[in-house]
């Protein structure tokens, strides 16, 4: 099963006999704003227009736990996550399509969580809402309760120690911007740099100018050139486990399984005892 779906394919699926549950996960990273500038309101964006039938899901409240020692977007409480998905109408027997505003990061976080907790059929709308050509709805849906029960998988998740070990034994990709990887700037976390041994692989290089993923073959060539070849175990981290999920999705499109370090740099850098590498080289 392909991990992404085009807008035309989604339109066809919505008109079919078993239409997917559609989740709207529009979100933007909350960073310091200019005085008086309101934060992004995904729920308001949803209310102003969404794919017909799409249910809004709040990344910060429903796809992540409280910010703290585990990072800015740690795993949510699984009971709470399951309840949120059931409220949104998610059932194991119905496919799910997730979209965001076009960047793909938030949608990928929902995709990764649903896949990691056992949903068999989840895809991300390639290009997000900006790719959707159909009409938008302002009607807030009230779907029937779903039956999805999260059952976390044994694979696909890294903690800090496992990420450090993978950087030595396999391939650990850093999905952040290159300047953050090199430690030249760090706008959010305590210190700049990267996990020793990690390879710089910015998420932005996985998509074209329109925000859609590059062809699978091009993605495969990219990751192979960066070291994901020969059956090596692959992992990904980013700032807080959101854009890293997008890289895991890109790897899935390329046919390369990968695990996600959810705590990512926000967790790693908060512990002064953990080593930090700077510069363009992994070590």
CSV table of C-alpha atoms in Angstrom, one decimal:
chain,number,residue,atom,x,y,z
A,1,UNK,CA,0.0,0.0,0.0
A,2,UNK,CA,1.3,3.4,-0.9
A,3,UNK,CA,1.7,5.8,2.0
A,4,UNK,CA,0.4,8.8,0.1
A,5,UNK,CA,-2.6,9.5,-2.0
A,6,UNK,CA,-3.2,12.2,-4.6
A,7,UNK,CA,-6.1,14.7,-4.5
A,8,UNK,CA,-7.8,13.0,-7.5
A,9,UNK,CA,-7.5,9.6,-5.9
A,10,UNK,CA,-9.0,11.0,-2.6
A,11,UNK,CA,-11.9,12.5,-4.5
A,12,UNK,CA,-12.6,9.1,-6.1
A,13,UNK,CA,-12.3,7.3,-2.8
A,14,UNK,CA,-14.7,9.7,-1.1
A,15,UNK,CA,-17.3,8.9,-3.8
A,16,UNK,CA,-16.7,5.1,-3.4
A,17,UNK,CA,-18.5,2.4,-1.4
A,18,UNK,CA,-16.1,2.6,1.6
A,19,UNK,CA,-15.0,6.2,1.8
A,20,UNK,CA,-12.0,6.9,4.1
A,21,UNK,CA,-12.2,8.8,7.3
A,22,UNK,CA,-10.5,12.1,6.6
A,23,UNK,CA,-8.5,13.9,9.3
A,24,UNK,CA,-7.5,17.6,9.1
A,25,UNK,CA,-4.3,18.2,11.1
A,26,UNK,CA,-3.4,21.7,10.1
A,27,UNK,CA,-0.7,23.0,12.4
A,28,UNK,CA,2.3,25.3,12.6
A,29,UNK,CA,5.3,25.2,14.8
A,30,UNK,CA,4.8,27.6,17.8
A,31,UNK,CA,7.8,29.8,18.0
A,32,UNK,CA,8.3,33.3,19.4
A,33,UNK,CA,5.9,35.6,17.6
A,34,UNK,CA,6.1,39.4,17.0
A,35,UNK,CA,4.2,41.4,19.7
A,36,UNK,CA,0.5,41.1,19.1
A,37,UNK,CA,0.7,38.5,16.4
A,38,UNK,CA,-1.8,35.7,17.1
A,39,UNK,CA,-0.7,32.1,17.1
A,40,UNK,CA,-1.9,29.8,14.3
A,41,UNK,CA,-5.4,28.4,15.0
A,42,UNK,CA,-5.8,25.1,13.2
A,43,UNK,CA,-9.4,24.7,14.4
A,44,UNK,CA,-10.4,28.1,13.0
A,45,UNK,CA,-8.7,27.2,9.7
A,46,UNK,CA,-10.7,24.0,9.7
A,47,UNK,CA,-13.9,25.9,10.4
A,48,UNK,CA,-13.2,28.3,7.5
A,49,UNK,CA,-13.0,25.5,4.9
A,50,UNK,CA,-12.0,21.8,4.8
A,51,UNK,CA,-12.3,18.7,2.7
A,52,UNK,CA,-15.9,17.7,3.0
A,53,UNK,CA,-16.4,15.4,6.0
A,54,UNK,CA,-12.9,16.0,7.4
A,55,UNK,CA,-12.6,16.0,11.2
A,56,UNK,CA,-10.1,18.4,12.8
A,57,UNK,CA,-7.4,16.8,15.0
A,58,UNK,CA,-5.2,19.0,17.2
A,59,UNK,CA,-1.6,17.9,17.0
A,60,UNK,CA,-0.5,19.5,20.2
A,61,UNK,CA,-3.3,18.1,22.3
A,62,UNK,CA,-4.2,14.8,20.6
A,63,UNK,CA,-1.1,13.7,18.8
A,64,UNK,CA,1.4,14.6,21.5
A,65,UNK,CA,1.8,14.6,25.3
A,66,UNK,CA,2.7,17.6,27.4
A,67,UNK,CA,6.0,19.2,26.6
A,68,UNK,CA,8.7,18.4,29.2
A,69,UNK,CA,11.7,16.2,29.7
A,70,UNK,CA,10.6,13.9,26.9
A,71,UNK,CA,10.7,16.7,24.4
A,72,UNK,CA,8.3,19.3,22.9
A,73,UNK,CA,6.0,16.7,21.3
A,74,UNK,CA,6.4,13.4,23.2
A,75,UNK,CA,4.1,10.4,22.6
A,76,UNK,CA,0.6,11.1,23.7
A,77,UNK,CA,-1.1,9.0,26.4
A,78,UNK,CA,-2.3,6.0,24.3
A,79,UNK,CA,-5.7,5.9,26.0
A,80,UNK,CA,-6.2,9.6,25.2
A,81,UNK,CA,-5.0,9.1,21.6
A,82,UNK,CA,-7.3,6.2,21.1
A,83,UNK,CA,-10.3,8.1,22.4
A,84,UNK,CA,-9.4,11.1,20.2
A,85,UNK,CA,-9.2,8.9,17.1
A,86,UNK,CA,-12.5,7.2,18.0
A,87,UNK,CA,-14.2,10.6,18.4
A,88,UNK,CA,-12.9,11.4,14.9
A,89,UNK,CA,-14.6,8.3,13.6
A,90,UNK,CA,-11.5,6.2,13.1
A,91,UNK,CA,-12.1,2.4,12.9
A,92,UNK,CA,-9.8,-0.4,12.0
A,93,UNK,CA,-12.0,-1.4,9.1
A,94,UNK,CA,-12.1,1.9,7.3
A,95,UNK,CA,-9.1,3.6,5.5
A,96,UNK,CA,-7.9,6.9,6.9
A,97,UNK,CA,-6.5,9.8,4.9
A,98,UNK,CA,-4.7,12.6,6.7
A,99,UNK,CA,-3.9,16.1,5.4
A,100,UNK,CA,-2.5,19.4,6.7
A,101,UNK,CA,-2.0,22.8,5.1
A,102,UNK,CA,0.6,21.5,2.6
A,103,UNK,CA,3.9,21.2,4.5
A,104,UNK,CA,3.1,17.6,5.3
A,105,UNK,CA,4.7,17.5,8.8
A,106,UNK,CA,1.6,17.4,10.9
A,107,UNK,CA,-0.2,14.9,8.6
A,108,UNK,CA,2.9,12.7,8.7
A,109,UNK,CA,2.8,12.8,12.5
A,110,UNK,CA,-0.8,11.5,12.5
A,111,UNK,CA,0.1,8.9,9.8
A,112,UNK,CA,3.0,7.6,11.8
A,113,UNK,CA,1.1,7.4,15.1
A,114,UNK,CA,-1.8,5.5,13.5
A,115,UNK,CA,0.5,3.1,11.7
A,116,UNK,CA,2.7,2.6,14.8
A,117,UNK,CA,-0.4,1.8,16.9
A,118,UNK,CA,-1.7,-0.7,14.4
A,119,UNK,CA,-4.1,0.9,11.9
A,120,UNK,CA,-3.7,-1.1,8.7
A,121,UNK,CA,-4.6,1.6,6.1
A,122,UNK,CA,-3.5,5.2,6.5
A,123,UNK,CA,-2.3,7.5,3.8
A,124,UNK,CA,-1.3,11.2,3.6
A,125,UNK,CA,-2.8,13.6,1.0
A,126,UNK,CA,0.2,14.5,-1.1
A,127,UNK,CA,0.6,18.3,-1.2
A,128,UNK,CA,-2.0,18.8,1.6
A,129,UNK,CA,-5.1,21.0,1.3
A,130,UNK,CA,-3.4,23.2,-1.3
A,131,UNK,CA,-3.5,20.2,-3.7
A,132,UNK,CA,-7.2,19.6,-3.2
A,133,UNK,CA,-9.2,20.7,-6.3
A,134,UNK,CA,-12.7,20.0,-5.0
A,135,UNK,CA,-15.1,22.2,-3.1
A,136,UNK,CA,-14.4,23.0,0.6
A,137,UNK,CA,-17.0,22.6,3.3
A,138,UNK,CA,-17.6,24.8,6.4
A,139,UNK,CA,-19.9,22.2,8.0
A,140,UNK,CA,-18.4,20.8,11.2
A,141,UNK,CA,-18.9,17.0,10.9
A,142,UNK,CA,-20.1,14.8,13.8
A,143,UNK,CA,-19.0,11.3,12.8
A,144,UNK,CA,-20.2,8.2,14.5
A,145,UNK,CA,-17.9,6.8,17.1
A,146,UNK,CA,-15.1,4.7,15.7
A,147,UNK,CA,-13.7,1.5,17.2
A,148,UNK,CA,-9.9,2.0,16.8
A,149,UNK,CA,-7.9,0.6,19.7
A,150,UNK,CA,-4.2,1.5,19.7
A,151,UNK,CA,-1.8,-1.4,19.8
A,152,UNK,CA,1.7,-0.1,19.7
A,153,UNK,CA,4.2,-2.0,17.5
A,154,UNK,CA,7.4,-3.3,18.9
A,155,UNK,CA,9.4,-1.7,16.0
A,156,UNK,CA,9.4,1.7,14.6
A,157,UNK,CA,10.1,3.7,17.8
A,158,UNK,CA,13.5,4.8,19.1
A,159,UNK,CA,14.4,6.3,22.5
A,160,UNK,CA,17.5,8.4,23.1
A,161,UNK,CA,19.8,5.5,23.8
A,162,UNK,CA,18.6,3.5,20.8
A,163,UNK,CA,19.1,6.5,18.6
A,164,UNK,CA,22.6,6.9,19.8
A,165,UNK,CA,23.3,3.2,19.2
A,166,UNK,CA,21.8,3.4,15.7
A,167,UNK,CA,24.0,6.3,14.8
A,168,UNK,CA,26.9,3.9,15.3
A,169,UNK,CA,25.5,0.7,13.9
A,170,UNK,CA,23.2,1.8,11.1
A,171,UNK,CA,22.0,5.1,9.7
A,172,UNK,CA,20.4,7.9,11.7
A,173,UNK,CA,19.1,10.8,9.7
A,174,UNK,CA,18.7,14.3,11.1
A,175,UNK,CA,15.7,15.8,9.3
A,176,UNK,CA,16.2,19.4,10.5
A,177,UNK,CA,17.6,22.2,8.4
A,178,UNK,CA,21.4,21.9,7.7
A,179,UNK,CA,22.3,25.0,9.7
A,180,UNK,CA,20.7,23.6,12.8
A,181,UNK,CA,22.4,20.2,12.2
A,182,UNK,CA,25.8,22.0,11.9
A,183,UNK,CA,25.1,24.0,15.1
A,184,UNK,CA,25.3,27.4,13.3
A,185,UNK,CA,21.9,28.5,14.6
A,186,UNK,CA,19.5,27.1,17.2
A,187,UNK,CA,16.2,29.1,17.4
A,188,UNK,CA,14.4,26.8,19.8
A,189,UNK,CA,16.5,24.3,21.8
A,190,UNK,CA,19.1,24.6,24.5
A,191,UNK,CA,22.1,24.0,22.2
A,192,UNK,CA,22.8,23.5,18.5
A,193,UNK,CA,24.4,20.6,16.8
A,194,UNK,CA,23.5,17.0,16.2
A,195,UNK,CA,23.6,13.5,17.7
A,196,UNK,CA,27.2,12.2,17.0
A,197,UNK,CA,27.1,9.9,14.0
A,198,UNK,CA,23.8,11.3,12.6
A,199,UNK,CA,23.7,12.2,8.9
A,200,UNK,CA,22.1,15.5,7.7
A,201,UNK,CA,19.1,14.8,5.5
A,202,UNK,CA,16.8,17.9,5.6
A,203,UNK,CA,13.1,17.0,5.2
A,204,UNK,CA,12.7,19.9,2.8
A,205,UNK,CA,14.7,18.0,0.2
A,206,UNK,CA,12.1,15.3,0.0
A,207,UNK,CA,9.5,17.4,-1.8
A,208,UNK,CA,9.3,19.6,-4.9
A,209,UNK,CA,8.4,23.3,-5.1
A,210,UNK,CA,4.7,22.3,-4.9
A,211,UNK,CA,5.2,20.5,-1.6
A,212,UNK,CA,4.5,17.1,-3.1
A,213,UNK,CA,6.9,14.2,-2.6
A,214,UNK,CA,9.5,13.5,-5.2
A,215,UNK,CA,9.0,10.3,-7.2
A,216,UNK,CA,9.8,7.2,-5.2
A,217,UNK,CA,12.8,6.4,-7.4
A,218,UNK,CA,14.3,9.8,-6.7
A,219,UNK,CA,13.7,9.5,-3.0
A,220,UNK,CA,15.3,6.0,-3.0
A,221,UNK,CA,18.3,7.4,-4.8
A,222,UNK,CA,18.6,10.3,-2.3
A,223,UNK,CA,18.5,8.1,0.7
A,224,UNK,CA,20.8,5.5,-0.8
A,225,UNK,CA,23.4,8.2,-1.5
A,226,UNK,CA,23.1,9.2,2.2
A,227,UNK,CA,23.8,5.7,3.4
A,228,UNK,CA,20.5,3.9,3.6
A,229,UNK,CA,21.5,0.9,1.6
A,230,UNK,CA,22.6,-2.7,2.0
A,231,UNK,CA,19.8,-3.5,4.5
A,232,UNK,CA,21.1,-1.1,7.2
A,233,UNK,CA,18.7,-0.3,10.0
A,234,UNK,CA,17.5,3.3,9.5
A,235,UNK,CA,16.2,5.9,12.0
A,236,UNK,CA,15.1,9.5,11.9
A,237,UNK,CA,15.0,12.4,14.3
A,238,UNK,CA,14.3,16.1,14.0
A,239,UNK,CA,13.5,18.9,16.5
A,240,UNK,CA,10.5,17.3,18.3
A,241,UNK,CA,9.3,14.3,16.3
A,242,UNK,CA,7.1,16.1,13.8
A,243,UNK,CA,9.2,16.8,10.7
A,244,UNK,CA,11.0,13.6,11.4
A,245,UNK,CA,7.7,11.7,10.9
A,246,UNK,CA,7.6,13.3,7.4
A,247,UNK,CA,11.0,11.9,6.7
A,248,UNK,CA,9.9,8.5,7.8
A,249,UNK,CA,7.0,8.9,5.4
A,250,UNK,CA,9.3,9.9,2.6
A,251,UNK,CA,11.4,6.8,3.3
A,252,UNK,CA,8.3,4.7,3.2
A,253,UNK,CA,7.4,6.1,-0.2
A,254,UNK,CA,10.9,5.1,-1.2
A,255,UNK,CA,10.4,1.6,0.1
A,256,UNK,CA,12.8,1.9,3.0
A,257,UNK,CA,11.4,1.1,6.5
A,258,UNK,CA,12.6,3.5,9.3
A,259,UNK,CA,12.1,4.1,13.0
A,260,UNK,CA,11.4,7.5,14.6
A,261,UNK,CA,13.1,9.0,17.6
A,262,UNK,CA,10.1,10.9,18.9
A,263,UNK,CA,11.9,12.9,21.6
A,264,UNK,CA,14.4,14.1,19.0
A,265,UNK,CA,16.7,17.0,19.5
A,266,UNK,CA,14.4,18.7,22.0
A,267,UNK,CA,14.8,15.8,24.3
A,268,UNK,CA,18.5,15.0,23.5
A,269,UNK,CA,19.7,18.5,23.9
A,270,UNK,CA,17.9,19.1,27.2
A,271,UNK,CA,20.3,16.6,28.9
A,272,UNK,CA,23.7,18.2,29.3
A,273,UNK,CA,25.3,14.8,29.8
A,274,UNK,CA,24.5,13.7,26.2
A,275,UNK,CA,27.3,14.4,23.7
A,276,UNK,CA,26.7,17.0,20.9
A,277,UNK,CA,28.5,17.1,17.6
A,278,UNK,CA,28.8,20.3,15.5
A,279,UNK,CA,29.9,21.0,11.9
A,280,UNK,CA,29.0,19.3,8.6
A,281,UNK,CA,30.4,15.9,9.4
A,282,UNK,CA,28.5,13.2,11.4
A,283,UNK,CA,31.2,13.0,14.0
